mmCIF file of C-alpha atoms in Angstrom:
data_model
loop_
_atom_site.group_PDB
_atom_site.id
_atom_site.type_symbol
_atom_site.label_atom_id
_atom_site.label_comp_id
_atom_site.label_asym_id
_atom_site.label_seq_id
_atom_site.Cartn_x
_atom_site.Cartn_y
_atom_site.Cartn_z
ATOM 1 C CA MET A 29 -0.068 -0.225 -0.065
ATOM 2 C CA SER A 30 1.579 3.029 -1.167
ATOM 3 C CA GLN A 31 1.864 6.183 1.625
ATOM 4 C CA SER A 32 -1.055 7.951 0.096
ATOM 5 C CA ASP A 33 -3.120 5.564 0.204
ATOM 6 C CA ALA A 34 -2.285 4.408 3.498
ATOM 7 C CA ARG A 35 -2.992 8.036 4.469
ATOM 8 C CA ALA A 36 -6.708 7.671 2.944
ATOM 9 C CA GLN A 37 -6.887 4.513 4.477
ATOM 10 C CA TYR A 38 -6.410 6.316 8.125
ATOM 11 C CA GLU A 39 -8.516 9.391 7.166
ATOM 12 C CA ARG A 40 -11.329 6.894 6.576
ATOM 13 C CA ILE A 41 -10.804 5.256 9.664
ATOM 14 C CA GLN A 42 -10.856 8.382 11.585
ATOM 15 C CA GLU A 43 -14.041 9.749 10.089
ATOM 16 C CA GLY A 44 -15.685 6.517 10.950
ATOM 17 C CA LEU A 45 -14.922 7.135 14.362
ATOM 18 C CA ARG A 46 -15.872 10.726 14.546
ATOM 19 C CA ALA A 47 -19.749 9.282 12.709
ATOM 20 C CA TYR A 48 -19.467 6.712 15.332
ATOM 21 C CA GLY A 49 -19.168 9.133 18.286
ATOM 22 C CA ALA A 50 -21.627 11.612 16.355
ATOM 23 C CA SER A 51 -24.300 8.508 16.197
ATOM 24 C CA TYR A 52 -23.783 7.505 19.948
ATOM 25 C CA ARG A 53 -24.199 10.891 21.097
ATOM 26 C CA GLU A 54 -27.115 10.688 19.320
ATOM 27 C CA LEU A 55 -28.683 8.256 20.601
ATOM 28 C CA ALA A 56 -27.503 9.063 23.984
ATOM 29 C CA ARG A 57 -29.824 12.341 23.608
ATOM 30 C CA ARG A 58 -32.926 10.052 22.128
ATOM 31 C CA PHE A 59 -32.245 8.061 24.642
ATOM 32 C CA ALA A 60 -32.627 10.702 27.354
ATOM 33 C CA THR A 61 -35.758 12.588 25.367
ATOM 34 C CA TRP A 62 -37.218 9.316 25.513
ATOM 35 C CA LEU A 63 -37.296 9.121 29.287
ATOM 36 C CA GLY A 64 -37.769 12.929 29.454
ATOM 37 C CA LEU A 65 -34.084 13.541 31.122
ATOM 38 C CA HIS A 66 -31.921 15.891 30.658
ATOM 39 C CA SER A 67 -29.111 14.004 28.061
ATOM 40 C CA THR A 68 -25.940 14.332 30.800
ATOM 41 C CA ASP A 69 -28.319 12.866 32.925
ATOM 42 C CA ALA A 70 -28.849 9.916 30.642
ATOM 43 C CA GLU A 71 -24.974 10.139 29.561
ATOM 44 C CA ALA A 72 -24.602 9.166 33.447
ATOM 45 C CA LEU A 73 -26.999 6.812 33.370
ATOM 46 C CA ILE A 74 -25.384 4.908 30.833
ATOM 47 C CA GLU A 75 -22.444 5.149 32.500
ATOM 48 C CA ILE A 76 -24.216 3.327 35.840
ATOM 49 C CA LEU A 77 -25.367 0.572 33.399
ATOM 50 C CA THR A 78 -22.474 -0.278 31.137
ATOM 51 C CA ALA A 79 -20.245 -0.178 34.202
ATOM 52 C CA GLU A 80 -22.972 -3.160 36.113
ATOM 53 C CA GLU A 81 -22.699 -5.078 32.266
ATOM 54 C CA ARG A 82 -19.154 -5.191 32.935
ATOM 55 C CA GLY A 83 -19.555 -6.665 36.446
ATOM 56 C CA SER A 84 -18.296 -3.593 37.793
ATOM 57 C CA THR A 85 -19.879 -0.370 39.609
ATOM 58 C CA LEU A 86 -19.183 3.054 39.660
ATOM 59 C CA SER A 87 -18.850 5.480 43.040
ATOM 60 C CA PRO A 88 -20.458 8.869 42.500
ATOM 61 C CA ALA A 89 -16.339 10.166 42.803
ATOM 62 C CA ARG A 90 -15.393 7.589 39.380
ATOM 63 C CA LEU A 91 -18.889 9.010 37.811
ATOM 64 C CA SER A 92 -18.201 12.582 38.054
ATOM 65 C CA GLU A 93 -14.546 11.836 36.574
ATOM 66 C CA ARG A 94 -16.473 9.829 33.632
ATOM 67 C CA ILE A 95 -18.613 12.471 32.563
ATOM 68 C CA SER A 96 -16.940 15.543 33.528
ATOM 69 C CA LEU A 97 -18.554 16.956 36.113
ATOM 70 C CA SER A 98 -17.470 18.795 39.531
ATOM 71 C CA ASN A 99 -19.084 16.994 42.698
ATOM 72 C CA SER A 100 -21.485 18.969 43.258
ATOM 73 C CA ALA A 101 -23.179 18.779 39.839
ATOM 74 C CA THR A 102 -22.456 15.111 40.039
ATOM 75 C CA THR A 103 -24.365 15.275 43.215
ATOM 76 C CA ALA A 104 -27.411 16.878 41.940
ATOM 77 C CA LEU A 105 -27.555 14.584 38.508
ATOM 78 C CA LEU A 106 -27.271 11.433 41.423
ATOM 79 C CA ASN A 107 -30.337 13.133 43.457
ATOM 80 C CA ARG A 108 -32.695 13.701 40.181
ATOM 81 C CA LEU A 109 -31.764 10.340 39.147
ATOM 82 C CA GLU A 110 -32.404 8.716 42.468
ATOM 83 C CA LEU A 111 -35.757 10.784 43.099
ATOM 84 C CA ALA A 112 -36.713 9.559 39.477
ATOM 85 C CA GLY A 113 -36.318 5.593 40.696
ATOM 86 C CA HIS A 114 -33.374 4.973 38.503
ATOM 87 C CA ILE A 115 -30.370 4.646 40.504
ATOM 88 C CA VAL A 116 -30.116 3.920 43.884
ATOM 89 C CA ARG A 117 -27.116 4.799 46.104
ATOM 90 C CA SER A 118 -25.124 2.194 48.665
ATOM 91 C CA ARG A 119 -22.883 1.789 51.087
ATOM 92 C CA GLU A 120 -21.540 -1.856 50.290
ATOM 93 C CA HIS A 121 -17.795 -1.127 51.407
ATOM 94 C CA ASP A 122 -16.294 -1.691 54.886
ATOM 95 C CA ASP A 123 -15.405 1.864 54.471
ATOM 96 C CA ARG A 124 -18.826 2.873 54.994
ATOM 97 C CA ARG A 125 -17.690 6.295 53.388
ATOM 98 C CA VAL A 126 -18.049 4.289 49.968
ATOM 99 C CA ILE A 127 -20.841 5.272 47.946
ATOM 100 C CA THR A 128 -21.726 2.559 45.059
ATOM 101 C CA LEU A 129 -23.944 3.582 42.518
ATOM 102 C CA ARG A 130 -26.669 0.668 41.409
ATOM 103 C CA SER A 131 -29.519 0.547 38.527
ATOM 104 C CA THR A 132 -32.640 0.009 39.503
ATOM 105 C CA PRO A 133 -34.419 -3.242 38.127
ATOM 106 C CA ARG A 134 -37.344 -0.947 36.241
ATOM 107 C CA ILE A 135 -34.107 1.319 34.253
ATOM 108 C CA HIS A 136 -33.006 -1.828 33.259
ATOM 109 C CA THR A 137 -36.170 -2.995 31.370
ATOM 110 C CA LEU A 138 -36.486 0.937 30.218
ATOM 111 C CA ALA A 139 -32.747 0.552 28.684
ATOM 112 C CA ASN A 140 -33.530 -3.105 27.176
ATOM 113 C CA ASP A 141 -36.231 -2.182 25.550
ATOM 114 C CA PHE A 142 -34.451 1.427 24.336
ATOM 115 C CA PHE A 143 -30.987 -0.294 23.058
ATOM 116 C CA GLY A 144 -32.144 -4.335 23.006
ATOM 117 C CA PRO A 145 -32.797 -3.434 19.151
ATOM 118 C CA LEU A 146 -30.171 -2.214 17.970
ATOM 119 C CA GLY A 147 -27.861 -4.462 20.247
ATOM 120 C CA THR A 148 -29.667 -7.667 17.852
ATOM 121 C CA LYS A 149 -28.769 -5.401 14.965
ATOM 122 C CA MET A 150 -25.201 -5.120 15.449
ATOM 123 C CA GLU A 151 -24.402 -8.521 16.941
ATOM 124 C CA GLN A 152 -26.479 -10.008 13.617
ATOM 125 C CA SER A 153 -25.687 -7.786 11.134
ATOM 126 C CA VAL A 154 -21.915 -6.339 12.018
ATOM 127 C CA MET A 155 -20.237 -8.608 13.917
ATOM 128 C CA GLY A 156 -21.312 -11.549 12.845
ATOM 129 C CA GLU A 157 -19.691 -10.698 9.431
ATOM 130 C CA TYR A 158 -16.300 -10.994 11.317
ATOM 131 C CA THR A 159 -14.506 -13.940 12.368
ATOM 132 C CA PRO A 160 -13.227 -14.432 16.215
ATOM 133 C CA GLU A 161 -9.905 -13.232 14.724
ATOM 134 C CA GLU A 162 -11.581 -9.957 13.253
ATOM 135 C CA LEU A 163 -12.929 -8.940 16.319
ATOM 136 C CA ARG A 164 -10.120 -9.602 18.628
ATOM 137 C CA ARG A 165 -7.927 -7.433 16.198
ATOM 138 C CA PHE A 166 -11.064 -4.730 16.066
ATOM 139 C CA GLU A 167 -11.454 -4.865 19.898
ATOM 140 C CA SER A 168 -7.262 -4.279 20.430
ATOM 141 C CA PHE A 169 -7.476 -1.036 18.048
ATOM 142 C CA LEU A 170 -9.938 0.229 19.582
ATOM 143 C CA ALA A 171 -9.215 -0.171 23.178
ATOM 144 C CA ASP A 172 -5.600 1.567 22.189
ATOM 145 C CA VAL A 173 -7.647 4.331 19.939
ATOM 146 C CA HIS A 174 -9.260 4.957 23.636
ATOM 147 C CA ALA A 175 -5.706 4.574 25.622
ATOM 148 C CA THR A 176 -4.449 7.258 23.325
ATOM 149 C CA MET A 177 -7.064 9.977 23.790
ATOM 150 C CA THR A 178 -7.149 9.237 26.840
ATOM 151 C CA ALA A 179 -3.499 9.839 27.493
ATOM 152 C CA HIS A 180 -3.767 12.824 25.151
ATOM 153 C CA LEU A 181 -6.370 14.145 27.106
ATOM 154 C CA ALA A 182 -3.940 14.106 30.488
ATOM 155 C CA GLU A 183 -2.067 16.467 28.746
ATOM 156 C CA PRO A 184 -2.205 20.172 29.143
ATOM 157 C CA ALA A 185 -4.413 21.949 26.316
ATOM 158 C CA PRO A 186 -2.475 24.438 23.999
ATOM 159 C CA SER A 187 -2.412 27.824 25.239
ATOM 160 C CA ARG A 188 -5.548 29.766 24.561
ATOM 161 C CA PRO A 189 -5.503 31.736 21.191
ATOM 162 C CA LEU A 190 -5.367 35.077 21.122
ATOM 163 C CA MET A 191 -9.010 36.618 19.654
ATOM 164 C CA SER A 192 -9.206 39.763 17.637
#
């Protein structure tokens, strides 16, 4: 593959990742609208649900990092989600100061109703078209992309441009 062909392929892949990000944001926005939530509240709810799917949990501090909110804004958000019956906060750790965020069975049902059809389509129409080895390579690629972006985000931002 020539250098120009490789560059064009990299650009197509980067555009595909940008398009996926835009589609993901739109899906999260529609989930929020469907539930009658602010998009940030739905984003937090998706983070909590995703952590649980992976067999993990989130603390308010970790959620705050994941959605880039201050601790006080995260507390207000969690109050709204708890009041709506979407999450519960519990103290499951030996250190009683540690709070664990859990989704409720009702929100699991709602999330499955909303996201389930897309998950089925993705498994059958997309992932089913690739071999396990191709999917492992893609999984590795996405992990590398995520690690690179996370490392970049940890670096100081460039100086703000001067506005005229």
